[in-house]
Amino acid sequence: MFEITKISKNLIGVSLISVMMVFWLGSGYLSDAHTQFTGATQLQRSLVPESTLFELARSLDRERAAVQQQMVSSDVYDDTVRYLDGLTLKSRKLFDQARKEILLTKAENSGGAQYRFSDESLQKVIEELDDKFGRMSMSRTLLIGQSYLPLAERDESVRMQMYDAYVEFIGLVNNLRKRTHALPERNYIEVLAAHEIKNSIWVLNDSLSQTNTLLESFILKYQNSSTDSVSVDQLALRIFQQHEKIDDALRALAELVQEKSIAGITSESVQDLELHYQDVFRPMVKNLILTSPRDYDSAQVLAQWQKVAVEYREQVHHLEYVALANTISIANSIKVSATTKLILDTLTVLLCFIMALAAFRIAKKVQYQAEHDSLTGVPNRRRFHAVLESFYKRVDLASEEKLVLMTLDLDGFKAVNDTMGHFAGDELLKQVAQRLGKELDDDKILARMGGDEFSIAFVTRDSEAAYWLAIQLRDSFDTSFEVEDGIVKIDTSIGYSTYPGDAANLKDLLITSDFAMFSAKQSGRKTIQPYDKEVAKQFEFRNAIEKDLVNAIESNELELFYQPQFNLSMSKANAVEALIRWNHPTRGFISPLDFIGVAEETGLMPLLGNWVLNEACRQAAVWNNSENLSIRVAVNISVHQIMQNDFLQSVF
């Protein structure tokens, strides 16, 4: 007995030690996982103000370019001044937004991540930027006043001082952006590399922007000046400095990508960027500096330069987007890893006591879709929605601009697909996309949304532009299509809606356009249908009735009212007619005229009719048995119910 007790004590002691170790290890594991999770969360939050600061820098860059153009233009236009005022207001709003996001991120910091700079230095940069906004506003006012002077009397040094002020301004924004960088305790090196990549892309962006602004103002000044007094020495020096920064940024970017695997950014893509810069961008800059604008058509050269600059900057902007997305991906990866660790560690602890734990599934979806439909070559749904959102954001309601969303569905395409095969159907879709594309200007986007449905979006001030474009598109189908198996004739039904006329937001615009197309299809082939709010209300009411009708049958919301037939000689009722009524819980009594037709169209009539027969027979039995009456009950039978194979059996 002693030995058993001793063994029991030893087992208890081992169990207690095991439990303590489980708690100790478990708490350590859970704490470690919690640190990872909170660090990843903080990293995610820090990306919000950083994205806003990238946008702020782009806005300030546009301000800088607009100011420079204003100072070298021969005339001052009110539209230009208003445009500059709008940019200034946007920049201020972006700064205020970024400041709020930064303060919110700092307030929500629960540990798990550290920042590369102190809160004091962060606040100091914010205060400097706030002060800079005020001083820049005054400087712009004075500068605009000078722009009203004749071009020859304007002080070149003032213009360049303003340019340098913007350079310093954007540099302060970059300092603030760097101070938002969170570094979690886990995956420190990977996150640090991601931040360094964004830093290189920032330098690349800024240097390209400065080069572009300097060159454009240089060409414009030559274009508007009546003398050849424009010196290129300072211009060449400044652009050379930017070239050095671009070279350093590209070199740093290449090294970082080579050392670290960055999702979406390959060594080849960086090499292509560098080759394009060395072979196209830089030689063109050099040629523009060394060749006097007097020797060529400056307007044409300016347009060519702007095209090259925009294309190259778009490539860099794409890298910026990928770099931000990659940082988000890293944060998600840490978060997923931490979440998995939390679940597994929690499971280990709980299994020691209760031996049960619900299983959790963690799924991560990271998918980058191509932006164009593989069959037709036009933009796909994802690309279309991105462009549509950009259209939506830039609609100027004050100038009565409107966003038009047009949805097209092919009439007769299914018959071609079924009779001639999918190959012919695919060929037909390609030709349809080509024909539609030929009818559209560059300011409109065409996309294949799936199947035989296409969408078009554009911004316009013309209230009738959508209607006339729809007619133009519809008439383009008057010519038959030639596929491999023969001649095909199809048409299209078109529905369209506008923002803000038919929709209050982008989501509503998509819904209203789809409904307009559905209404067009219901009206017959080759129909053009703008969105109609009254028709939409009727359709929504009908859908609600259809949805609620099945539940009404099951929930006993339906009632039978009986209209008696009196025998006057006997002063009593000898027959009744059963009349169905629907007492909806929220809509009250609904007329049979509103739901009988819906039941017939949706196939619910047999179910509804059987309920009426059963209820009428039940009530007749109650009357005839308990009340000692002999009453006949008449029931209205739908032809849809009579056509059922088991109708007679259900009656008898």
XYZ file of C-alpha atoms in Angstrom, residues 155 186 364 563:
4
model
C 12.338 86.690 -61.964
C 9.327 38.429 -36.380
C -5.242 32.381 -47.571
C -68.169 33.841 -50.076
